[in-house]
Amino acid sequence: MQKNSLMTTRDTIIQVADHLIRDKGFNAFSFKDISIAIGIKTASIHYHFPTKTDLGIATIKGHIERLEALKAELENKSPLTKLEGFFSIYSAVKSENKVCIVGSLATDLHTVEEGIQKELKVLAEKILEWVTEILEEGKAKNAFAFQVAPRTKALLIITNMLAIVQLSRLTKADDFTLLKETIIQELKPKTE
Amino acid sequence: MQKNSLMTTRDTIIQVADHLIRDKGFNAFSFKDISIAIGIKTASIHYHFPTKTDLGIATIKGHIERLEALKAELENKSPLTKLEGFFSIYSAVKSENKVCIVGSLATDLHTVEEGIQKELKVLAEKILEWVTEILEEGKAKNAFAFQVAPRTKALLIITNMLAIVQLSRLTKADDFTLLKETIIQELKPKTE
DNA sequence: TTTCACCTATCTATCAGTAGGTAGATAATT
DNA sequence: AATTATCTACCTACTGATAGATAGGTGAAA
């Protein structure tokens, strides 16, 4: 997590904020933390983002953009590859022992301003829509088998991912991989 | 959430702290919030709990005690009743639009002192053990049917509950009930 | 007479945010 | 081409609010 010379200061601030939010939570990080991490004064951060809320919104928008990019990149791949692509987001999160931004900000929801709440709801909805689509396609193509509605199955899988990155901070880090593989295994159609 | 005249001040402080942690997160609540809620000065809270960490630990211990009490109360009941008892914890959480204390503190984990981290790990482990036991018993008695290891299935169910109280703050509040009922339905043995 | 459960008053640290200044790059005007 | 004006991306210095925590005092109960 270092400032790439090709990145603008603005993007570097967002990147550092993102890591801090997912490591410690929105209320536990300060402009000072970012200031130290990238070597500019806290007042200069306000030049790029007038308020902490503005920075929070920009951070979530960054996640939405990356999600859309990943979705587009996997558009012509198989449902399984798409699902594995979705899981790879959480694998990256877990490898840093951080948590998902949706989970982090959902617990802080009642302490942040409306702009952040609204943007977070957009992100959550997009994740849910995408996973639902993947499952629908997978079922239609007999790549996946499950009994409940695709949106319900998507909620089950997303909640598994969202919470295991949190819970495995307390139990065992390996539990993340265990769940990820179990979910994929259970989705496979039984060949009997 | 009012001070019951039968409760000690100490217990009232813990109760208010618990609600604040699960509503806003550990770093977003202050002694001032408790002070206002129960009508004593912030300095007086320090009489009962020298530090915020002490209060956090006591709050988690309260959850452990209530978990043990619930477990004991349901000891002779059916596996399904036990599982429904476990789910009732999250139903209560969701009815207040709050989140599970484990999820709340897991996201804040890297900002709290070791004492809180340790106590939280104890709570998480006890939850996991209990749900694993319920599932094992349910499988042995043919009340539940599932393919994976009981501990793995417990992780799947706990993560569903832990995250749906967070995620349904962003999607639909009804999604909580949807998942709860789906999980119970899927556990029932197929009678074909 | 000691303990309990509070109080007032205060401390230091940190927070997000603001005012106003500046060096250097870029654009506009002469 | 030379000069002038404006913009960008920072800076120093500061504010008011709030945080957790501490010292020392008080009245009532044991």
Tab-separated table of C-alpha atoms in Angstrom, chain A residues 2-180:
chain	number	residue	atom	x	y	z
A	2	GLN	CA	2.448	2.573	-1.227
A	3	LYS	CA	1.992	5.635	-3.350
A	4	ASN	CA	2.494	4.604	-6.936
A	5	SER	CA	4.179	7.428	-8.796
A	6	LEU	CA	1.569	7.150	-11.549
A	7	MET	CA	-1.250	7.813	-9.094
A	8	THR	CA	-2.609	11.226	-8.291
A	9	THR	CA	-2.552	12.409	-4.695
A	10	ARG	CA	-6.316	12.283	-4.720
A	11	ASP	CA	-6.336	8.586	-5.640
A	12	THR	CA	-3.636	7.830	-3.104
A	13	ILE	CA	-5.717	9.446	-0.363
A	14	ILE	CA	-8.718	7.328	-1.361
A	15	GLN	CA	-6.614	4.177	-1.370
A	16	VAL	CA	-5.234	4.844	2.099
A	17	ALA	CA	-8.680	5.800	3.417
A	18	ASP	CA	-10.084	2.584	2.004
A	19	HIS	CA	-7.497	0.491	3.780
A	20	LEU	CA	-8.035	2.353	7.049
A	21	ILE	CA	-11.828	2.027	6.889
A	22	ARG	CA	-11.608	-1.699	6.236
A	23	ASP	CA	-8.924	-2.212	8.886
A	24	LYS	CA	-10.231	-0.038	11.723
A	25	GLY	CA	-13.617	1.400	10.770
A	26	PHE	CA	-14.724	4.842	9.636
A	27	ASN	CA	-14.743	6.413	13.091
A	28	ALA	CA	-11.354	5.079	14.097
A	29	PHE	CA	-9.283	6.628	11.332
A	30	SER	CA	-8.300	10.273	11.156
A	31	PHE	CA	-6.889	12.682	8.608
A	32	LYS	CA	-3.702	12.451	10.643
A	33	ASP	CA	-3.391	8.743	9.790
A	34	ILE	CA	-3.562	9.541	6.087
A	35	SER	CA	-1.256	12.522	6.539
A	36	ILE	CA	1.423	10.296	8.051
A	37	ALA	CA	0.921	7.514	5.501
A	38	ILE	CA	1.413	9.668	2.419
A	39	GLY	CA	3.493	12.565	3.731
A	40	ILE	CA	1.275	15.598	3.303
A	41	LYS	CA	-0.369	17.730	5.993
A	42	THR	CA	-3.914	17.108	7.142
A	43	ALA	CA	-4.977	20.516	5.822
A	44	SER	CA	-3.887	19.447	2.352
A	45	ILE	CA	-6.222	16.477	2.464
A	46	HIS	CA	-9.078	18.933	2.947
A	47	TYR	CA	-8.023	20.539	-0.337
A	48	HIS	CA	-8.884	17.294	-2.129
A	49	PHE	CA	-11.822	16.326	0.087
A	50	PRO	CA	-13.506	19.210	1.947
A	51	THR	CA	-14.997	16.876	4.565
A	52	LYS	CA	-14.464	13.374	5.853
A	53	THR	CA	-17.871	12.495	4.428
A	54	ASP	CA	-16.694	13.535	0.945
A	55	LEU	CA	-13.746	11.201	1.332
A	56	GLY	CA	-16.003	8.394	2.496
A	57	ILE	CA	-18.308	8.820	-0.499
A	58	ALA	CA	-15.371	8.857	-2.930
A	59	THR	CA	-14.026	5.683	-1.335
A	60	ILE	CA	-17.311	3.850	-1.842
A	61	LYS	CA	-17.577	5.149	-5.426
A	62	GLY	CA	-14.149	3.626	-6.047
A	63	HIS	CA	-15.486	0.240	-4.953
A	64	ILE	CA	-18.506	0.606	-7.230
A	65	GLU	CA	-16.218	1.377	-10.179
A	66	ARG	CA	-13.987	-1.610	-9.518
A	67	LEU	CA	-17.019	-3.854	-9.132
A	68	GLU	CA	-18.417	-2.708	-12.490
A	69	ALA	CA	-15.010	-3.216	-14.083
A	70	LEU	CA	-14.723	-6.756	-12.728
A	71	LYS	CA	-18.252	-7.546	-13.850
A	72	ALA	CA	-17.514	-6.273	-17.371
A	73	GLU	CA	-14.228	-8.161	-17.495
A	74	LEU	CA	-15.961	-11.458	-16.690
A	75	GLU	CA	-18.983	-10.865	-18.876
A	76	ASN	CA	-18.298	-13.667	-21.361
A	77	LYS	CA	-16.913	-16.143	-18.842
A	78	SER	CA	-18.694	-19.110	-17.265
A	79	PRO	CA	-20.929	-18.646	-14.193
A	80	LEU	CA	-18.358	-20.517	-12.098
A	81	THR	CA	-15.564	-18.201	-13.234
A	82	LYS	CA	-17.762	-15.213	-12.453
A	83	LEU	CA	-18.535	-16.504	-8.995
A	84	GLU	CA	-14.873	-17.217	-8.363
A	85	GLY	CA	-14.161	-13.670	-9.527
A	86	PHE	CA	-16.623	-12.384	-6.957
A	87	PHE	CA	-15.015	-14.520	-4.255
A	88	SER	CA	-11.587	-13.198	-5.225
A	89	ILE	CA	-12.619	-9.792	-3.844
A	90	TYR	CA	-13.032	-11.378	-0.433
A	91	SER	CA	-9.883	-13.475	-0.766
A	92	ALA	CA	-7.950	-10.234	-1.226
A	93	VAL	CA	-9.723	-8.686	1.757
A	94	LYS	CA	-8.941	-11.707	3.925
A	95	SER	CA	-5.294	-11.873	2.864
A	96	GLU	CA	-4.871	-8.435	4.426
A	97	ASN	CA	-6.933	-9.469	7.487
A	98	LYS	CA	-9.234	-6.574	6.759
A	99	VAL	CA	-12.985	-6.638	6.307
A	100	CYS	CA	-15.403	-5.861	3.505
A	101	ILE	CA	-16.248	-2.158	3.201
A	102	VAL	CA	-19.959	-2.954	3.214
A	103	GLY	CA	-19.668	-4.746	6.530
A	104	SER	CA	-17.430	-2.113	8.016
A	105	LEU	CA	-19.706	0.774	7.121
A	106	ALA	CA	-22.927	-1.127	7.836
A	107	THR	CA	-21.930	-1.431	11.492
A	108	ASP	CA	-21.061	2.280	11.550
A	109	LEU	CA	-24.157	3.210	9.534
A	110	HIS	CA	-25.916	5.224	12.219
A	111	THR	CA	-22.850	7.412	12.776
A	112	VAL	CA	-22.199	8.527	9.202
A	113	GLU	CA	-23.921	11.193	7.149
A	114	GLU	CA	-26.669	10.481	4.670
A	115	GLY	CA	-24.396	10.801	1.626
A	116	ILE	CA	-22.335	7.848	2.775
A	117	GLN	CA	-25.424	5.823	3.654
A	118	LYS	CA	-26.924	6.381	0.218
A	119	GLU	CA	-23.737	5.490	-1.644
A	120	LEU	CA	-23.291	2.378	0.465
A	121	LYS	CA	-26.806	1.242	-0.343
A	122	VAL	CA	-26.007	1.631	-4.040
A	123	LEU	CA	-22.926	-0.559	-3.642
A	124	ALA	CA	-24.784	-3.214	-1.636
A	125	GLU	CA	-27.574	-3.313	-4.199
A	126	LYS	CA	-25.115	-3.709	-7.093
A	127	ILE	CA	-23.352	-6.582	-5.363
A	128	LEU	CA	-26.659	-8.297	-4.681
A	129	GLU	CA	-27.832	-7.813	-8.264
A	130	TRP	CA	-24.628	-9.156	-9.747
A	131	VAL	CA	-24.484	-12.284	-7.608
A	132	THR	CA	-28.176	-12.908	-8.256
A	133	GLU	CA	-27.523	-12.697	-12.010
A	134	ILE	CA	-24.562	-15.066	-11.770
A	135	LEU	CA	-26.660	-17.611	-9.897
A	136	GLU	CA	-29.571	-17.292	-12.327
A	137	GLU	CA	-27.292	-17.852	-15.277
A	138	GLY	CA	-25.547	-20.730	-13.543
A	139	LYS	CA	-28.833	-22.440	-12.808
A	140	ALA	CA	-30.099	-21.953	-16.363
A	141	LYS	CA	-26.909	-23.508	-17.716
A	142	ASN	CA	-26.925	-26.337	-15.151
A	143	ALA	CA	-23.627	-25.149	-13.743
A	144	PHE	CA	-25.218	-24.587	-10.328
A	145	ALA	CA	-27.941	-26.391	-8.436
A	146	PHE	CA	-29.940	-24.832	-5.620
A	147	GLN	CA	-33.545	-24.916	-4.458
A	148	VAL	CA	-34.322	-21.380	-3.284
A	149	ALA	CA	-34.836	-18.206	-5.289
A	150	PRO	CA	-31.620	-16.831	-6.864
A	151	ARG	CA	-31.807	-13.580	-4.877
A	152	THR	CA	-32.205	-15.563	-1.642
A	153	LYS	CA	-29.260	-17.789	-2.536
A	154	ALA	CA	-27.270	-14.658	-3.354
A	155	LEU	CA	-28.063	-13.225	0.087
A	156	LEU	CA	-26.939	-16.482	1.690
A	157	ILE	CA	-23.633	-16.490	-0.171
A	158	ILE	CA	-22.926	-12.779	0.264
A	159	THR	CA	-23.611	-12.941	3.997
A	160	ASN	CA	-21.277	-15.944	4.240
A	161	MET	CA	-18.482	-13.930	2.617
A	162	LEU	CA	-19.179	-10.656	4.374
A	163	ALA	CA	-19.215	-12.220	7.820
A	164	ILE	CA	-16.472	-14.808	7.474
A	165	VAL	CA	-13.856	-12.101	6.908
A	166	GLN	CA	-15.023	-10.604	10.188
A	167	LEU	CA	-15.545	-13.811	12.153
A	168	SER	CA	-12.309	-15.486	11.071
A	169	ARG	CA	-10.461	-12.622	12.786
A	170	LEU	CA	-11.705	-14.328	15.970
A	171	THR	CA	-11.761	-18.025	15.107
A	172	LYS	CA	-9.244	-19.230	12.534
A	173	ALA	CA	-8.019	-17.413	9.426
A	174	ASP	CA	-8.325	-20.752	7.583
A	175	ASP	CA	-12.074	-20.679	8.111
A	176	PHE	CA	-12.315	-18.255	5.211
A	177	THR	CA	-10.952	-20.755	2.700
A	178	LEU	CA	-13.035	-23.511	4.254
A	179	LEU	CA	-16.265	-21.614	3.672
A	180	LYS	CA	-15.333	-20.410	0.223
